[in-house]
PDB file of C-alpha atoms in Angstrom:
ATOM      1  CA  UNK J 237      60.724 -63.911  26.693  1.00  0.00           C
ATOM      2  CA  UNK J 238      56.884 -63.958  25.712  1.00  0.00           C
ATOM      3  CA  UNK J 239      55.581 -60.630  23.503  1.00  0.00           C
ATOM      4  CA  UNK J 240      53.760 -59.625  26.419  1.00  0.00           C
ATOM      5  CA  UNK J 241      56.455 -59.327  28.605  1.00  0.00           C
ATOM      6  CA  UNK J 242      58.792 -57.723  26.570  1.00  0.00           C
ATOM      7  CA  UNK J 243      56.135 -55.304  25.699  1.00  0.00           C
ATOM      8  CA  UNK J 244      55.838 -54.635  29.810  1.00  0.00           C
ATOM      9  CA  UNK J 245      59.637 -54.702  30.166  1.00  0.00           C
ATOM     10  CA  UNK J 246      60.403 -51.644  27.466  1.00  0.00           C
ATOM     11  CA  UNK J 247      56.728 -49.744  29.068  1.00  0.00           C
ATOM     12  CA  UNK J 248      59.067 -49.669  32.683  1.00  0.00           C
ATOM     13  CA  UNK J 249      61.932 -48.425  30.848  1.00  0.00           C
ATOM     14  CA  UNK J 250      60.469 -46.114  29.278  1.00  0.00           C
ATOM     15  CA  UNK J 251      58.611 -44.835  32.253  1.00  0.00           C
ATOM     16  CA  UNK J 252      61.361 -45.177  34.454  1.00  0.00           C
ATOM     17  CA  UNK J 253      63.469 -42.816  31.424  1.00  0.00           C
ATOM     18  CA  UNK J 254      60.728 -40.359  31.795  1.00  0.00           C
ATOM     19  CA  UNK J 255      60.716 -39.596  35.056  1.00  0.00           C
ATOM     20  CA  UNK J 256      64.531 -39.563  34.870  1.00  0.00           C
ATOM     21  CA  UNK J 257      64.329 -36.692  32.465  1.00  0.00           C
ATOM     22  CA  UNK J 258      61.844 -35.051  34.431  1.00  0.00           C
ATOM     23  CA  UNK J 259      63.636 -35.047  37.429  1.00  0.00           C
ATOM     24  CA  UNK J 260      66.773 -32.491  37.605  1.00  0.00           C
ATOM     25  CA  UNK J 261      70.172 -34.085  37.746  1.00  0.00           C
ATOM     26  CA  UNK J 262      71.590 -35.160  41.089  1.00  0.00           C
ATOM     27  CA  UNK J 263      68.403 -34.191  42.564  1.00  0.00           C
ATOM     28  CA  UNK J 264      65.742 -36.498  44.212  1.00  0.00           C
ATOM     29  CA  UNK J 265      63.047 -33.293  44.257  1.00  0.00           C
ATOM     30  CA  UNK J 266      60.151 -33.714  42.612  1.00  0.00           C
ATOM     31  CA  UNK J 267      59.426 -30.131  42.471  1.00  0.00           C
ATOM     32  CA  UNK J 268      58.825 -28.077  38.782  1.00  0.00           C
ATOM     33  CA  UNK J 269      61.630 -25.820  37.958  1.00  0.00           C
ATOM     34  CA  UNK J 270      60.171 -22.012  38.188  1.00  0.00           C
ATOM     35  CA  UNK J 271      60.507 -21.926  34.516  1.00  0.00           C
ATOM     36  CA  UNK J 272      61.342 -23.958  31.126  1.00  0.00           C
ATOM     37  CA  UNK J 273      63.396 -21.582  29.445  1.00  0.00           C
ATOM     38  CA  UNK J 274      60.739 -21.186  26.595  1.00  0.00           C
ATOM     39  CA  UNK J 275      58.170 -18.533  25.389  1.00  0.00           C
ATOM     40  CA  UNK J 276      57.442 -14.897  26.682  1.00  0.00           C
ATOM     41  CA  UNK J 277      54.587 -13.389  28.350  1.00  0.00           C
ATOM     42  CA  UNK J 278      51.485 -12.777  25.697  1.00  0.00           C
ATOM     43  CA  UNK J 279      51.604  -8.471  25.527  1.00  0.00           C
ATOM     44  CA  UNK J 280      48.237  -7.246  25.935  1.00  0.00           C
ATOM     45  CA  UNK J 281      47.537  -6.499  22.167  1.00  0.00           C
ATOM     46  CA  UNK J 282      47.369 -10.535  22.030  1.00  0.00           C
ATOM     47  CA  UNK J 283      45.329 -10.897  24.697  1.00  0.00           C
ATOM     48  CA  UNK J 284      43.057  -8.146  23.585  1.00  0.00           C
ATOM     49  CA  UNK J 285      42.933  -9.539  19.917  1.00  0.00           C
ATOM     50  CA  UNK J 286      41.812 -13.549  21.886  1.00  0.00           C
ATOM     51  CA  UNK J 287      39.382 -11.415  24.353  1.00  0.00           C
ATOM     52  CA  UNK J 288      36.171 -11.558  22.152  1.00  0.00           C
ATOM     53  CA  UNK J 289      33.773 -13.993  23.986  1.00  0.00           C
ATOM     54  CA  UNK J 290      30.220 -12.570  23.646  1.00  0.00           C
ATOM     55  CA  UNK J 291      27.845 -13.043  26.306  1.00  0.00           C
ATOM     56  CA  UNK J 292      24.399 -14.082  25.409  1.00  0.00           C
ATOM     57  CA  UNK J 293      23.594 -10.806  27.210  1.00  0.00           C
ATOM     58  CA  UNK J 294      25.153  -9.726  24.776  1.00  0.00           C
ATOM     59  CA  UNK J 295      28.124  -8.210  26.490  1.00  0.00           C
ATOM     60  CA  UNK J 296      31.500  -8.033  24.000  1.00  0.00           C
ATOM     61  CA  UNK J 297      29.077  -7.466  21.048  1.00  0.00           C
ATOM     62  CA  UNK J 298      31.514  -5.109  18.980  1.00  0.00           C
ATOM     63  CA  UNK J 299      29.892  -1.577  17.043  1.00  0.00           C
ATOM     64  CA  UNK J 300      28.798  -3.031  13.420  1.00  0.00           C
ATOM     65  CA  UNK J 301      25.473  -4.082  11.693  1.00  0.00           C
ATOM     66  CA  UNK J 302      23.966  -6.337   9.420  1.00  0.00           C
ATOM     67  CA  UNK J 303      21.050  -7.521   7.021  1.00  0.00           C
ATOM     68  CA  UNK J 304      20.019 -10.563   5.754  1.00  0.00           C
ATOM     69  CA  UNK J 305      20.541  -8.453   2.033  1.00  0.00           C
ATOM     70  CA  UNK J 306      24.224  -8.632   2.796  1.00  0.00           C
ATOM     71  CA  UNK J 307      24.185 -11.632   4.758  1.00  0.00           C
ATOM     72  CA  UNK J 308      23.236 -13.553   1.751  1.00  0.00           C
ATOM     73  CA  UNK J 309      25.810 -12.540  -0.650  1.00  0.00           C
ATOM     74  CA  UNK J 310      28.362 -13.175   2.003  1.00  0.00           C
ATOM     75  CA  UNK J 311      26.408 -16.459   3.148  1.00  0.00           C
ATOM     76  CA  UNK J 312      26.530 -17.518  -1.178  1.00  0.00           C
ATOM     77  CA  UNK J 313      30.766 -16.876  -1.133  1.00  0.00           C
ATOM     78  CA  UNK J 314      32.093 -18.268   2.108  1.00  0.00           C
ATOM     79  CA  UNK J 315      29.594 -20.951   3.748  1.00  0.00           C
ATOM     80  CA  UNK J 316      27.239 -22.609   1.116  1.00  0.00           C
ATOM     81  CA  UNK J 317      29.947 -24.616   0.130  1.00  0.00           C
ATOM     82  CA  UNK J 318      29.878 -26.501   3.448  1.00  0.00           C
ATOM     83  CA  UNK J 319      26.382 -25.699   4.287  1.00  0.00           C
ATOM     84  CA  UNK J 320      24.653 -25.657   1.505  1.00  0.00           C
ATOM     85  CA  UNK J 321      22.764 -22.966  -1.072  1.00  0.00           C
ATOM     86  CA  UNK J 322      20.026 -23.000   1.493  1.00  0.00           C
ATOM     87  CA  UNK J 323      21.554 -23.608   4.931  1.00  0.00           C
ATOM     88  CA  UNK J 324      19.660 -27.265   4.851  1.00  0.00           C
ATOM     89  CA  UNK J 325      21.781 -29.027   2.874  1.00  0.00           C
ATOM     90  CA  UNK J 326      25.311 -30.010   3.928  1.00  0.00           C
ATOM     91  CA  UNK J 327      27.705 -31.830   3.488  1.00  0.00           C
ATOM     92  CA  UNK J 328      28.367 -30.276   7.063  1.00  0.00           C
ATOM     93  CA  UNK J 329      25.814 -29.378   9.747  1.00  0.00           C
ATOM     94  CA  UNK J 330      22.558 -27.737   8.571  1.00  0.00           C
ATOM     95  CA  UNK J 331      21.863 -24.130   9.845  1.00  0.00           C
ATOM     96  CA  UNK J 332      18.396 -23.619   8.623  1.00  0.00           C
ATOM     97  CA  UNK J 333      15.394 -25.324   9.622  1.00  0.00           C
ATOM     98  CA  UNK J 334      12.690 -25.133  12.330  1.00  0.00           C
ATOM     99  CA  UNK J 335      10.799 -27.813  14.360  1.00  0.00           C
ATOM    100  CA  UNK J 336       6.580 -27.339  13.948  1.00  0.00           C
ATOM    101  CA  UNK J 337       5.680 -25.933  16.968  1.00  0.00           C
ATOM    102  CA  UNK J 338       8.663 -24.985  18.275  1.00  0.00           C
ATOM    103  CA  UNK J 339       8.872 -28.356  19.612  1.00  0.00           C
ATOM    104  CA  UNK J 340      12.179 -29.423  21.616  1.00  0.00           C
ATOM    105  CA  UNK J 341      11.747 -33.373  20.870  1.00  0.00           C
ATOM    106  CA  UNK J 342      15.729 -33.628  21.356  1.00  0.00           C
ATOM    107  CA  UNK J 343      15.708 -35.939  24.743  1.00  0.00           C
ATOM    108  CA  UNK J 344      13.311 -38.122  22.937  1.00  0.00           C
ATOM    109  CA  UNK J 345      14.803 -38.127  19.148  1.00  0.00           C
ATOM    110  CA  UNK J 346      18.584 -37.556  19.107  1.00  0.00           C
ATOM    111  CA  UNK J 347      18.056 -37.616  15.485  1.00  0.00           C
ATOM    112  CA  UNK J 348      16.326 -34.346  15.517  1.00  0.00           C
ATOM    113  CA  UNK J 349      18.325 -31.562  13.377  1.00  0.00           C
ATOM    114  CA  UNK J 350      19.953 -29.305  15.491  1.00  0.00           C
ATOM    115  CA  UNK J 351      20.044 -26.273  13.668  1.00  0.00           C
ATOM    116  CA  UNK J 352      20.057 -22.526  14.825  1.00  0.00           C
ATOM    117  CA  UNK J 353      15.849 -22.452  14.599  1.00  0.00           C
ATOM    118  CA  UNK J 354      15.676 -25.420  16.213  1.00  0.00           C
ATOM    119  CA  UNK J 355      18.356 -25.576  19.011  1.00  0.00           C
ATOM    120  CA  UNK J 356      20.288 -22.522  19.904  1.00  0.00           C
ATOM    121  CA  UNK J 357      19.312 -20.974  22.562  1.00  0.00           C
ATOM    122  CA  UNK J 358      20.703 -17.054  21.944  1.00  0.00           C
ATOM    123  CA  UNK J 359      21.097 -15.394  18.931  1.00  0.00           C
ATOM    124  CA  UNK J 360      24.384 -13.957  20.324  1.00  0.00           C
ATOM    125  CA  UNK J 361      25.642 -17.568  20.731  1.00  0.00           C
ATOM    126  CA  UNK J 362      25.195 -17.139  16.409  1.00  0.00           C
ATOM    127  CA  UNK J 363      27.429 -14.082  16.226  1.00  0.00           C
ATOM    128  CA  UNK J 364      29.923 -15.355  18.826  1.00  0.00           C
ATOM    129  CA  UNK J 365      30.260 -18.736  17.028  1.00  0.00           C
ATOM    130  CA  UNK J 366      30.447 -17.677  13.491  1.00  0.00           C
ATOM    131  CA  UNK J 367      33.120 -14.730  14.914  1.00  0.00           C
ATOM    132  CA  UNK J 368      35.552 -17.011  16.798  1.00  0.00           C
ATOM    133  CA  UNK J 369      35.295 -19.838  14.192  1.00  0.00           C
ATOM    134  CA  UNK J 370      34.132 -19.823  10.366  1.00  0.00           C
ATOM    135  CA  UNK J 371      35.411 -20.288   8.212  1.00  0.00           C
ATOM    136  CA  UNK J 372      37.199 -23.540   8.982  1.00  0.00           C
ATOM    137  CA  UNK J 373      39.874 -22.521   6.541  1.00  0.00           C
ATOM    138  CA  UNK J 374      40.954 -18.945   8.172  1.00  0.00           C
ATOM    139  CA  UNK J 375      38.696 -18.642  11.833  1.00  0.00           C
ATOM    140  CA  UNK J 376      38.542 -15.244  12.820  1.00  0.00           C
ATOM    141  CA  UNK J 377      39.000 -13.825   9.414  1.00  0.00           C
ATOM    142  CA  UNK J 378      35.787 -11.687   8.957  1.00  0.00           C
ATOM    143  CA  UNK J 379      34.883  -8.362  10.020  1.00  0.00           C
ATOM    144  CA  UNK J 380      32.648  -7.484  12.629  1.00  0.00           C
ATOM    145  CA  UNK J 381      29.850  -6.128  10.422  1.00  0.00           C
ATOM    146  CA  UNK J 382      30.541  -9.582   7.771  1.00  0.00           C
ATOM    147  CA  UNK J 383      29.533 -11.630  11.148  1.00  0.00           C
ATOM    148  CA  UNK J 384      26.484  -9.353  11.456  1.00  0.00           C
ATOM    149  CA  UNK J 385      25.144  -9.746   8.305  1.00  0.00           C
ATOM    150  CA  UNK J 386      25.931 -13.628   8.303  1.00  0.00           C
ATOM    151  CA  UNK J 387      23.726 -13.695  11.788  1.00  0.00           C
ATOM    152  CA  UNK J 388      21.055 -11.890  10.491  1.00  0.00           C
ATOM    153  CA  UNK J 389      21.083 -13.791   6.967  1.00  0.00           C
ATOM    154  CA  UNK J 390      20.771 -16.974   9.245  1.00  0.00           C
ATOM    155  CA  UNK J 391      17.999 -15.489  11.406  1.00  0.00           C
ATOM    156  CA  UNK J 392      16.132 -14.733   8.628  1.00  0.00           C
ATOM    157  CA  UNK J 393      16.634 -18.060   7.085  1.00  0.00           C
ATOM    158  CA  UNK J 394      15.138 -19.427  10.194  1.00  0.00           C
ATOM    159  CA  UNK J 395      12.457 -16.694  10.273  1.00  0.00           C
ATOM    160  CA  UNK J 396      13.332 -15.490  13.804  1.00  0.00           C
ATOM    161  CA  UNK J 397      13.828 -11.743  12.522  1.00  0.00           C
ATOM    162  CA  UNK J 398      12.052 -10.479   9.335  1.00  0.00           C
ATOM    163  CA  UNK J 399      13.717 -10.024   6.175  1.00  0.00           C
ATOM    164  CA  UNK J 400      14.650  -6.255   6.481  1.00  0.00           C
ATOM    165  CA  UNK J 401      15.682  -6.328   9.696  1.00  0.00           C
ATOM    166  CA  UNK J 402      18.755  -5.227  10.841  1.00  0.00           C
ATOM    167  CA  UNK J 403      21.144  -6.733  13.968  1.00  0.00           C
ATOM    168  CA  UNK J 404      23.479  -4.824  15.842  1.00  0.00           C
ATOM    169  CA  UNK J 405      24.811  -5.162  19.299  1.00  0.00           C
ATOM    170  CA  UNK J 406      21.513  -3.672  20.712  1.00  0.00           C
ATOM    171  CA  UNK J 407      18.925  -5.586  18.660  1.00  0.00           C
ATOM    172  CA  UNK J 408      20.789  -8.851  18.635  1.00  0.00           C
ATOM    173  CA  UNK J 409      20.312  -9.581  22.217  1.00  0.00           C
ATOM    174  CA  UNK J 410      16.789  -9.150  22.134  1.00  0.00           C
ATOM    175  CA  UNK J 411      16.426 -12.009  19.557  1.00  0.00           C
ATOM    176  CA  UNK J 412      14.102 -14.611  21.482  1.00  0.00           C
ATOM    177  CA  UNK J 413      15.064 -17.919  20.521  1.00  0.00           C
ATOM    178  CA  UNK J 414      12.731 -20.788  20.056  1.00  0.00           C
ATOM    179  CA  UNK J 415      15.020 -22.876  22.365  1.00  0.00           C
ATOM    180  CA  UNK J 416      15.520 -20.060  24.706  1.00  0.00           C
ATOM    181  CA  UNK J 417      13.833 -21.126  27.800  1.00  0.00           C
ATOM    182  CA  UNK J 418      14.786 -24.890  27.176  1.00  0.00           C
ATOM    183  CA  UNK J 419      18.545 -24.449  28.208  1.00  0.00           C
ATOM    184  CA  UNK J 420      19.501 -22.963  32.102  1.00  0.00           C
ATOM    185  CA  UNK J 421      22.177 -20.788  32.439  1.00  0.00           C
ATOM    186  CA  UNK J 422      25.424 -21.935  34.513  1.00  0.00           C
ATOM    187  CA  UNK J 423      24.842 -19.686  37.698  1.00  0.00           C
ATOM    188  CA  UNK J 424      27.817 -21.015  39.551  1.00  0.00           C
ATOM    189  CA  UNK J 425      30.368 -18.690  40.278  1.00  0.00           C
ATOM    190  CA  UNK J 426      34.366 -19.376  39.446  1.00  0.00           C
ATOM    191  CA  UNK J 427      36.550 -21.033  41.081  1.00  0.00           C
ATOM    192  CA  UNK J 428      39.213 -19.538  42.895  1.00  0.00           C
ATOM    193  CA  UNK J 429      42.555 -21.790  42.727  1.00  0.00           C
TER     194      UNK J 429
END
């Protein structure tokens, strides 16, 4: 028997084991049994502690504040390691830097930096990101007002808020991006299965 066919003979079995398995025993149904047996229901404490998406309304924004003062210290211990001292240097993405202009070359130069001056189109997206997922080695480890003084650290790198400024959940949505008007908002509504 040739490789090939040997290797097409054991892919039937397998498949034809599969579906065996799947199926329950005497039974030619191919209906899902109501349940597997395994997990619980998530209690609404879990939910509640997943159920921080941020709007770039800013809707979910939690009480807290921040300054690029604080930001920086924070910014220096936790993400200039994979960012660099500046934001502009890697190894991972940069997070600082701004096109001249304003200028949204990215259709015509895929090499163009995307950082947060450059390409993000709400400030909010900053806080929501940084929130749900830095640092890579324990997401969702720093408090609220941390992740406001990180956004507003990185603002101010980027010179979309002044120095002294401080973000909350009132001023951060009023942050105009340079990239703002360059991205259209998904206006389709859910859909109901």
């Amino acid at each position: 028997m040739s490789a090939r066919l040997l290797v097409a003979a054991i892919g039937t079995i397998g498949c034809v084991a599969i579906a065996m398995a799947q199926s329950p025993a005497g039974s030619q149904s191919s209906k899902e049994p109501a349940t597997f047996g395994i997990g619980r229901p998530a209690t609404q404490a879990e939910i509640a502690a997943l159920d921080i998406d941020v709007g770039a309304d800013g809707v979910g924004l939690p009480p807290g504040k921040g300054t690029a003062a604080e930001g920086a210290t924070i910014y220096a211990a936790r993400c200039a390691g994979c960012h660099g001292k500046t934001g502009k240097e890697g190894p991972n993405d940069a997070l600082v830097g701004r096109i001249p202009n304003d200028d949204f070359p990215f259709a015509r130069d895929p090499r163009a930096p995307k950082t947060i001056g450059s390409y993000w189109p709400y400030a909010t997206t900053v806080f929501d990101y940084i929130r749900r997922a830095m640092p890579p080695d324990k997401p969702g480890s720093l408090k609220d007002d941390e992740v406001y003084n990180l956004t507003a650290f990185l603002l101010a790198q980027n010179d979309l808020i002044a120095q002294d400024a401080v973000v909350d959940a009132t001023s951060l949505p009023k942050v105009k991006m340079p990239a703002r008007d360059k991205f259209k908002p998904d206006t389709r509504a859910e859909r109901k299965k």
